[in-house]
Short mmCIF file of C-alpha atoms in Angstrom, two decimals:
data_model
loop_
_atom_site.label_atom_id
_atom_site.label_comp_id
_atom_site.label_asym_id
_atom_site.label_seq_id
_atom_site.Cartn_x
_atom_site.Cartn_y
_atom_site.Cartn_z
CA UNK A 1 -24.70 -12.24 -20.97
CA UNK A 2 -25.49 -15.83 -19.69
CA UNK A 3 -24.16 -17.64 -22.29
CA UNK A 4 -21.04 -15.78 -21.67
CA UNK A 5 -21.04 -16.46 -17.96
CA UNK A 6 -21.08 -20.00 -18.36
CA UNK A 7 -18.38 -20.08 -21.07
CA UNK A 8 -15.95 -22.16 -19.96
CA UNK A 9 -13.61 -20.34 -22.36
CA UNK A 10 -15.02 -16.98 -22.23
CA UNK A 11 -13.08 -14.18 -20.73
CA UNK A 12 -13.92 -14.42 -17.01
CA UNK A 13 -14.39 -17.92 -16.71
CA UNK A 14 -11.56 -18.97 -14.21
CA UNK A 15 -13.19 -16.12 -11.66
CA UNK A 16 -16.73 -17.43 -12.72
CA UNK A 17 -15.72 -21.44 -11.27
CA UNK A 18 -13.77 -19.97 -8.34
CA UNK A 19 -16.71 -20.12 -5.39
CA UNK A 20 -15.60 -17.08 -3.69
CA UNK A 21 -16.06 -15.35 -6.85
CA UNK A 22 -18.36 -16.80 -8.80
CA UNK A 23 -21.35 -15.18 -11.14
CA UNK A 24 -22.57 -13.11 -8.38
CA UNK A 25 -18.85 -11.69 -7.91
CA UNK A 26 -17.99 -10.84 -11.03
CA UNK A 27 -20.98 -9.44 -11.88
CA UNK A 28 -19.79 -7.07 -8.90
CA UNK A 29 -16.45 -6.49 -10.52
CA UNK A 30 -17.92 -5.69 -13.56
CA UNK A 31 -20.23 -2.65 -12.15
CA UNK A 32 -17.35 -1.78 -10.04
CA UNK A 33 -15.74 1.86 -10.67
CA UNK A 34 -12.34 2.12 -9.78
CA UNK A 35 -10.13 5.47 -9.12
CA UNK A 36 -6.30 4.60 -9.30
CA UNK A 37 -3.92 7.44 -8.55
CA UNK A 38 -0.58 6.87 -10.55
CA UNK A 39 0.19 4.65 -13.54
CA UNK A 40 3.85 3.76 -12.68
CA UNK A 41 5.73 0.91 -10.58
CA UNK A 42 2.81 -0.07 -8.32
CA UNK A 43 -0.01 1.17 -10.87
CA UNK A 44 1.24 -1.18 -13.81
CA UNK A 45 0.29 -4.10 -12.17
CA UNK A 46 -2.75 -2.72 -10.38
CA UNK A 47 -4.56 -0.86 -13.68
CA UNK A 48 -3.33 -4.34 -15.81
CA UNK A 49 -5.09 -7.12 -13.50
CA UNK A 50 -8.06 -4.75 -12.45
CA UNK A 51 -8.94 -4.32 -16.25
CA UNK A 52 -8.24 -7.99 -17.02
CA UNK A 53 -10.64 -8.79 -13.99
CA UNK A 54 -13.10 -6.79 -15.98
CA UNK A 55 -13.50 -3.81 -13.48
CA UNK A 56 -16.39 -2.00 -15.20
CA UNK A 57 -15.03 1.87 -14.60
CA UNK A 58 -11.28 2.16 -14.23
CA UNK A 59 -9.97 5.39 -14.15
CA UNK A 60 -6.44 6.69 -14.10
CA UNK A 61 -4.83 10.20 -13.18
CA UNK A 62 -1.15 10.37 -13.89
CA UNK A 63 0.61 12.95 -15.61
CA UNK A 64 4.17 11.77 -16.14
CA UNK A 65 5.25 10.72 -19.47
CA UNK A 66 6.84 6.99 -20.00
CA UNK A 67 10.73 7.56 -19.85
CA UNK A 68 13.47 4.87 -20.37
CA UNK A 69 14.51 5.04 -16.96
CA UNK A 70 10.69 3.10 -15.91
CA UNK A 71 10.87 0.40 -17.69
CA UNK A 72 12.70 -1.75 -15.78
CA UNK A 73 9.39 -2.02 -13.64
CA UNK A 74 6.57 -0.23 -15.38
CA UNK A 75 5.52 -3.09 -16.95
CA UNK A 76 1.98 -1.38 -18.51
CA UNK A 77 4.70 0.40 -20.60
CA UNK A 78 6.67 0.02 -23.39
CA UNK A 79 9.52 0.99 -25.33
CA UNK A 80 7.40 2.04 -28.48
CA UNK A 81 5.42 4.58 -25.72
CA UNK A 82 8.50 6.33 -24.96
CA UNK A 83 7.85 10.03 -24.52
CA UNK A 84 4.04 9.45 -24.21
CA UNK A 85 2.02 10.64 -21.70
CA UNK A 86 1.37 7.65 -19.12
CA UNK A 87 -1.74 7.91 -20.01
CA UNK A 88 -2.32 7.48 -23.54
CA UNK A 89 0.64 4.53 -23.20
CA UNK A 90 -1.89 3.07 -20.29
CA UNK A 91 -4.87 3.36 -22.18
CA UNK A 92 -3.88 1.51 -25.18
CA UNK A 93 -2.25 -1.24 -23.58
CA UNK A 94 -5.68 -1.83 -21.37
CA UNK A 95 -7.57 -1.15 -24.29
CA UNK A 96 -5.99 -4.16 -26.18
CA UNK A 97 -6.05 -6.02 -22.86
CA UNK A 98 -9.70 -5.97 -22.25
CA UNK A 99 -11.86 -3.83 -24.14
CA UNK A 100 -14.97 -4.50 -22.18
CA UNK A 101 -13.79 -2.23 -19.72
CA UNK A 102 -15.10 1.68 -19.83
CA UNK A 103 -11.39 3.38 -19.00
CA UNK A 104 -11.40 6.88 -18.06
CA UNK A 105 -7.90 8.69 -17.93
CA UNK A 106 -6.70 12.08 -16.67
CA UNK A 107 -3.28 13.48 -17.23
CA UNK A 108 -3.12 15.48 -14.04
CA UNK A 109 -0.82 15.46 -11.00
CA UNK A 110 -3.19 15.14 -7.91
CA UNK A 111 -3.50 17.83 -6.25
CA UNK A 112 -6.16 20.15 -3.93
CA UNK A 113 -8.02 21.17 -6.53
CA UNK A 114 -8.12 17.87 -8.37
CA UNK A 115 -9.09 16.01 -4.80
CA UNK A 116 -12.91 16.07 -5.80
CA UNK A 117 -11.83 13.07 -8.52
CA UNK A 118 -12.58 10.39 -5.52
CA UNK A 119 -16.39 11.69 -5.07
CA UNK A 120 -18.60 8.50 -6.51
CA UNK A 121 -16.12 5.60 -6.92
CA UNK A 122 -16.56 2.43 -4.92
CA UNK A 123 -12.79 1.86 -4.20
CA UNK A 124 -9.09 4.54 -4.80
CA UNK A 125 -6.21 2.78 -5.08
CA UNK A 126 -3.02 5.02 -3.86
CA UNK A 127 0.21 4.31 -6.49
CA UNK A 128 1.48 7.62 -5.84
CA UNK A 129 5.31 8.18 -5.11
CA UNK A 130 5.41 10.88 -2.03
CA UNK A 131 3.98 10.84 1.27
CA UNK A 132 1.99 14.25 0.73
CA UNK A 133 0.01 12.54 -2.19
CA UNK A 134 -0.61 9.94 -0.04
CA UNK A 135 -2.11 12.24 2.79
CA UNK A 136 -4.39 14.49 0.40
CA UNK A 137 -5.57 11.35 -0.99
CA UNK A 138 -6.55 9.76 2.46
CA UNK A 139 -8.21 13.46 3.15
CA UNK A 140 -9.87 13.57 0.08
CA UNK A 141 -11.36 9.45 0.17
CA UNK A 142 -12.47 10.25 4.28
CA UNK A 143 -14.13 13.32 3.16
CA UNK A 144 -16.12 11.68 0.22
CA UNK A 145 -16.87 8.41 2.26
CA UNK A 146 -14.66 6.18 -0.72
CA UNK A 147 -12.27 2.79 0.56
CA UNK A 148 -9.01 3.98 0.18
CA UNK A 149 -6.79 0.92 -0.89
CA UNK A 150 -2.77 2.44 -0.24
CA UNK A 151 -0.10 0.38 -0.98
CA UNK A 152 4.15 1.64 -1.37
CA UNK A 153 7.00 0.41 -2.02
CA UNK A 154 10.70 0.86 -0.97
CA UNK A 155 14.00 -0.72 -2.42
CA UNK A 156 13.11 -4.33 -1.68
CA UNK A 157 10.06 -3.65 0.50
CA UNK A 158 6.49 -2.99 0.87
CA UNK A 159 3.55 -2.26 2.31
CA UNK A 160 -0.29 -2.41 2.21
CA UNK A 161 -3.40 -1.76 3.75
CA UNK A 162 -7.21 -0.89 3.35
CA UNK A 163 -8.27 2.53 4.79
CA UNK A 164 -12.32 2.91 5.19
CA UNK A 165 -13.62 4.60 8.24
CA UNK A 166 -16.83 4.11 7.23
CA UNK A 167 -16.43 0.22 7.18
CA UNK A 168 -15.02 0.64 11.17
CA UNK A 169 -11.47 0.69 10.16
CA UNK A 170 -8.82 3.51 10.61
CA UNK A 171 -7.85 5.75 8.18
CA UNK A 172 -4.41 6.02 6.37
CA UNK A 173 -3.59 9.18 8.81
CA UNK A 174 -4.84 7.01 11.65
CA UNK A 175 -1.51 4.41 11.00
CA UNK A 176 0.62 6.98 9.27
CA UNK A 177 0.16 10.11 11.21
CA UNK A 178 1.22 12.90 9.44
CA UNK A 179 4.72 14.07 10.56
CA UNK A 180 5.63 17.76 11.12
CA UNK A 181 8.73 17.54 10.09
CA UNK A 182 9.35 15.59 6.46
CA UNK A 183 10.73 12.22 7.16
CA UNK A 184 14.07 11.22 5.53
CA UNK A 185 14.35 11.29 1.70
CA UNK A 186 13.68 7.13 0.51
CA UNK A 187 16.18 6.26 -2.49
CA UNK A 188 15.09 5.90 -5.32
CA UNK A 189 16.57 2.72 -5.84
CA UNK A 190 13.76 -0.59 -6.42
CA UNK A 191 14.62 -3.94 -7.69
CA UNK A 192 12.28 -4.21 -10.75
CA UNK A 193 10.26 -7.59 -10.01
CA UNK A 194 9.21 -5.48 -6.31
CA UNK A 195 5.78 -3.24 -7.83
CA UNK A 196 5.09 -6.98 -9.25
CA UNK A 197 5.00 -8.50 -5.87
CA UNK A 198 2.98 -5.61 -4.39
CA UNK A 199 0.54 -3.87 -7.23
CA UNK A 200 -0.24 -7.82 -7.98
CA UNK A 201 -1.34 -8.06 -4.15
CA UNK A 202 -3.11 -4.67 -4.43
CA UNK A 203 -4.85 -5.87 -7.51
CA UNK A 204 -6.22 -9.12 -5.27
CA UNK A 205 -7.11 -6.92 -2.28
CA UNK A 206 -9.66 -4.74 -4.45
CA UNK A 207 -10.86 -7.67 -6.13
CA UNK A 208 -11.23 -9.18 -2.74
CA UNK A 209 -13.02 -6.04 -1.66
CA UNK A 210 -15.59 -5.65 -4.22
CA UNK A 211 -16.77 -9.08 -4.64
CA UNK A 212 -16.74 -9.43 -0.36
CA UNK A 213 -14.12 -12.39 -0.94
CA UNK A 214 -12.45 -13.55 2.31
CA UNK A 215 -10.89 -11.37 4.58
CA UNK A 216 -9.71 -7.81 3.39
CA UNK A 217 -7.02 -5.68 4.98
CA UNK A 218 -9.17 -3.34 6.84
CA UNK A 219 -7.27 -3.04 10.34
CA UNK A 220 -4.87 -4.88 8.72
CA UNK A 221 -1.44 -3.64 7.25
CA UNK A 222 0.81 -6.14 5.62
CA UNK A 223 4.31 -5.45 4.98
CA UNK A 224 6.87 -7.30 3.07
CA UNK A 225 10.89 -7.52 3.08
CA UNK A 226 11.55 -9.41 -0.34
CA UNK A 227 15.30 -9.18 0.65
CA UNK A 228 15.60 -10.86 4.03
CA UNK A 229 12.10 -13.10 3.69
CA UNK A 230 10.49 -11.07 6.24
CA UNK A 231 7.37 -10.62 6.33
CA UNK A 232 3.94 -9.20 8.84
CA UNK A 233 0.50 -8.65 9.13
CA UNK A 234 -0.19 -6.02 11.47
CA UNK A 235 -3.89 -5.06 13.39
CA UNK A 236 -3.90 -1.42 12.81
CA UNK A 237 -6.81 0.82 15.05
CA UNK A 238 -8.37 3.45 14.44
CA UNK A 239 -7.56 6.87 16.55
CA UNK A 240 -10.20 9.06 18.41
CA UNK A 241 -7.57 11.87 17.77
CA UNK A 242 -6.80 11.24 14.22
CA UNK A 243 -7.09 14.65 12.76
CA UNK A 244 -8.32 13.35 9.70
CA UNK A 245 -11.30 11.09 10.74
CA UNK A 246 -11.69 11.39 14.09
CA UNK A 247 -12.03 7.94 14.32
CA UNK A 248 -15.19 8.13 13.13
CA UNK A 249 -17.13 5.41 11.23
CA UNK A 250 -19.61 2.95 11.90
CA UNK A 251 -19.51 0.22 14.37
CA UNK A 252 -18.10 -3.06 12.26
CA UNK B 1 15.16 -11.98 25.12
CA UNK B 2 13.06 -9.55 22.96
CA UNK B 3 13.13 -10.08 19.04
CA UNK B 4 13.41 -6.42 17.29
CA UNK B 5 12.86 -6.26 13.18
CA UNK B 6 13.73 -3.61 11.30
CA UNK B 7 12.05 -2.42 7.69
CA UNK B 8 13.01 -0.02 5.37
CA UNK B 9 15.08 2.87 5.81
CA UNK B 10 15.45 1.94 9.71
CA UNK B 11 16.88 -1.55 8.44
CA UNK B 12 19.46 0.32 6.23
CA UNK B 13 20.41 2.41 8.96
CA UNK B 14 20.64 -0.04 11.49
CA UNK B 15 22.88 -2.22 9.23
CA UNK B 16 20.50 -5.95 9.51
CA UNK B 17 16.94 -6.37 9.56
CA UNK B 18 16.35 -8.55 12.77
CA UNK B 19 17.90 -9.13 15.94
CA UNK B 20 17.81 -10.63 19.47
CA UNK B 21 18.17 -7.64 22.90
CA UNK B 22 18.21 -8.20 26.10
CA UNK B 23 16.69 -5.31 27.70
CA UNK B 24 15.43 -4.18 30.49
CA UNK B 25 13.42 -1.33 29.32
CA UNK B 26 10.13 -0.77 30.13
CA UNK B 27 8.01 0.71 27.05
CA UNK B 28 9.09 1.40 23.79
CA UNK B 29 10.47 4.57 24.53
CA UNK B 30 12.79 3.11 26.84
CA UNK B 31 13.78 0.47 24.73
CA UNK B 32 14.77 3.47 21.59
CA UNK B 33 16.43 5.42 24.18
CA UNK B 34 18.89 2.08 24.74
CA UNK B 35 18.87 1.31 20.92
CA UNK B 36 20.41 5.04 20.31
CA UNK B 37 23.02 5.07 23.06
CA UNK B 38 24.76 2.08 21.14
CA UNK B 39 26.22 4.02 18.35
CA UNK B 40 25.99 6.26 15.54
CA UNK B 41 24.04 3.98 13.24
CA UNK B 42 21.31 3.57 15.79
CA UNK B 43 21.53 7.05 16.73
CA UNK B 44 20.75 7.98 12.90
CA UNK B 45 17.97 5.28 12.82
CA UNK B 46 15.95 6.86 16.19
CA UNK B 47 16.99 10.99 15.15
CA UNK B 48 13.01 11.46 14.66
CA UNK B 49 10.68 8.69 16.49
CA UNK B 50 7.74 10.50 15.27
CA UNK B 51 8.45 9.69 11.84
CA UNK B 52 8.32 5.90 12.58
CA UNK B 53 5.84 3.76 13.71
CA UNK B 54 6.20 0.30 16.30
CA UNK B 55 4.30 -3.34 16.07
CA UNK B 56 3.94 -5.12 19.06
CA UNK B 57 3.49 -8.90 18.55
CA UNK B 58 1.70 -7.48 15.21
CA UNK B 59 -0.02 -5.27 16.86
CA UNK B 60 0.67 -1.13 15.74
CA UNK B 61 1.36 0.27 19.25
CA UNK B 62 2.18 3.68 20.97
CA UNK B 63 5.94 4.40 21.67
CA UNK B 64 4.47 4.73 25.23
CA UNK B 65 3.60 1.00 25.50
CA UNK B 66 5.03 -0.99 27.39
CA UNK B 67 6.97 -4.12 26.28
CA UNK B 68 6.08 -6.46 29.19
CA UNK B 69 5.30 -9.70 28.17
CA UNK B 70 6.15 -8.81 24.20
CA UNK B 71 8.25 -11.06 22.26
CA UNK B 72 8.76 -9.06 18.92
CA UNK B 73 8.78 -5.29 18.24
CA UNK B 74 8.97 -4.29 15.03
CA UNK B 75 9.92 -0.46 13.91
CA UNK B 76 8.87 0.91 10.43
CA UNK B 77 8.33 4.20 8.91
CA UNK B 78 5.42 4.97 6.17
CA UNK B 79 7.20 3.41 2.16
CA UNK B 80 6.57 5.90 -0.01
CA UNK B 81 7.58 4.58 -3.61
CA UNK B 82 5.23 3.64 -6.29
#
């Protein structure tokens, strides 16, 4: 392993010179498990940079199959995968990409009774396309104590933050409280380069994350208008009467 | 002069994604209830509040804040793609 660390051509050798990375950091993303919930727009670029950064455990629940419609932005796919499950197309595609890395995949739809998938991973990574998702998943990561890293996308927008009571921030309920009556239907419409702009930035927040790297977006949400160059990075608190957390969590 | 942005499905509503007010409304409640009496568009923007959320100067706020001394709101609701 230390000859391969100091390789300057081996695989991880750009993250192994960058100092806020470094031996010590990799070595981090390398016994890092990571849960990511959806293998579509936002999870191409998410699942393909976390297993190129070597993440030791990535695991994937989707269970959508690859359609022709996707692939003007679901990059992990391809046309040869079409009418494959998501995740046998994912799964051989990071396979080839870095086989170093232990991937673990489960065609499921997440759901209540799948919500006990978070228990035991050191980050989740919300790709998932409806708001419910996103609310059991932030229910389910609060309850087991696991950084919830949620990121979505809309036409030519984004957004993305880090949700971790136990680290002193708010939770994803705490910014997004959940509405009693459904909010408007989003189009479907997304230009394709958009899960690019934002998976790629949720792939550098959990890297960022696990190896303690700079600042992370706890508190934080940043948001992104790709169409009119707009673009924020909002302090986000937590709630005292979030019914989720209860703004709970430990001092920071 | 208070700078407003707009993301998302408020910003298609609405019709652009910034813009300049003069206002003299209090909080941000005050300030949606003058943003909806303009016209339709607005109207259709504001129907629900409680499905959007408001930045003050960056800063996620309460639509019970006031706006004294703020120089940009900013309204968004939750994305939801992936």
């Amino acid at each position: 392993m230390d000859g391969h660390i100091f390789d300057p051509e081996g695989r991880y050798a750009r993250h192994l010179i960058l100092p806020e990375i470094g031996p010590a950091g990799q070595a981090r993303l390398n016994a890092a498990s990571v849960l990511v919930i959806g293998a579509g727009g936002l999870g191409s670029p998410v699942l393909l940079y976390l297993a190129a950064a070597g993440i030791g455990r990535l695991t994937l629940a989707d269970d959508d199959v690859v359609s022709l419609s996707n692939l003007q932005r679901q990059v992990l796919h391809g046309t040869a995968r079409l009418g494959q499950g998501k995740t046998v197309s994912a799964r051989a595609r990071l396979a080839d990409l870095n086989p170093e890395v232990r991937i673990e995949t489960h065609a499921i739809r997440f759901g209540v009774e799948t919500a006990v998938l978070v228990a035991g991973f050191d980050l989740v990574i919300d790709c998932t396309d409806n708001l419910a998702a996103r609310h059991l998943l932030n229910r389910a990561c609060v309850a087991a104590g696991v950084p919830l890293l949620s990121g979505a996308i809309a036409q030519w927008e984004g957004q993305i933050g880090l949700y971790a009571p136990g680290l002193g921030g708010p939770c994803y309920a705490c910014t997004f409280p959940e509405p009693e009556n459904p909010p408007p239907a989003q189009s479907k419409g997304v230009v394709g380069a958009l899960p690019g702009v934002v998976g790629a930035r949720m792939a550098l927040e959990a890297i960022k994350h696990l190896t303690g790297a700079g600042q992370s977006l706890l508190g934080r949400l940043w948001m992104i208008d790709t169409l009119w160059n707009e673009e924020r990075l909002l302090r986000t608190h937590r709630r005292a009467d979030c019914p989720v957390c209860r703004g709970k969590g430990a001092a920071c | 002069m208070l700078d407003i942005v707009y993301f998302a499905w408020v910003r298609e509503r609405i019709g652009h994604p910034r813009e300049q007010v003069e206002t003299g409304a209090a909080t941000v409640a005050d300030l949606v209830a003058e943003l909806r009496a303009r016209d339709p568009r607005y109207a259709a923007a504001f129907a629900d509040p409680a499905v959007l959320r408001v930045a003050l100067d960056q800063d996620l706020a309460d639509f019970t804040a006031p706006l004294a001394g703020v120089r940009e709101v900013a309204f968004f609701p939750p994305m939801t793609g992936g």
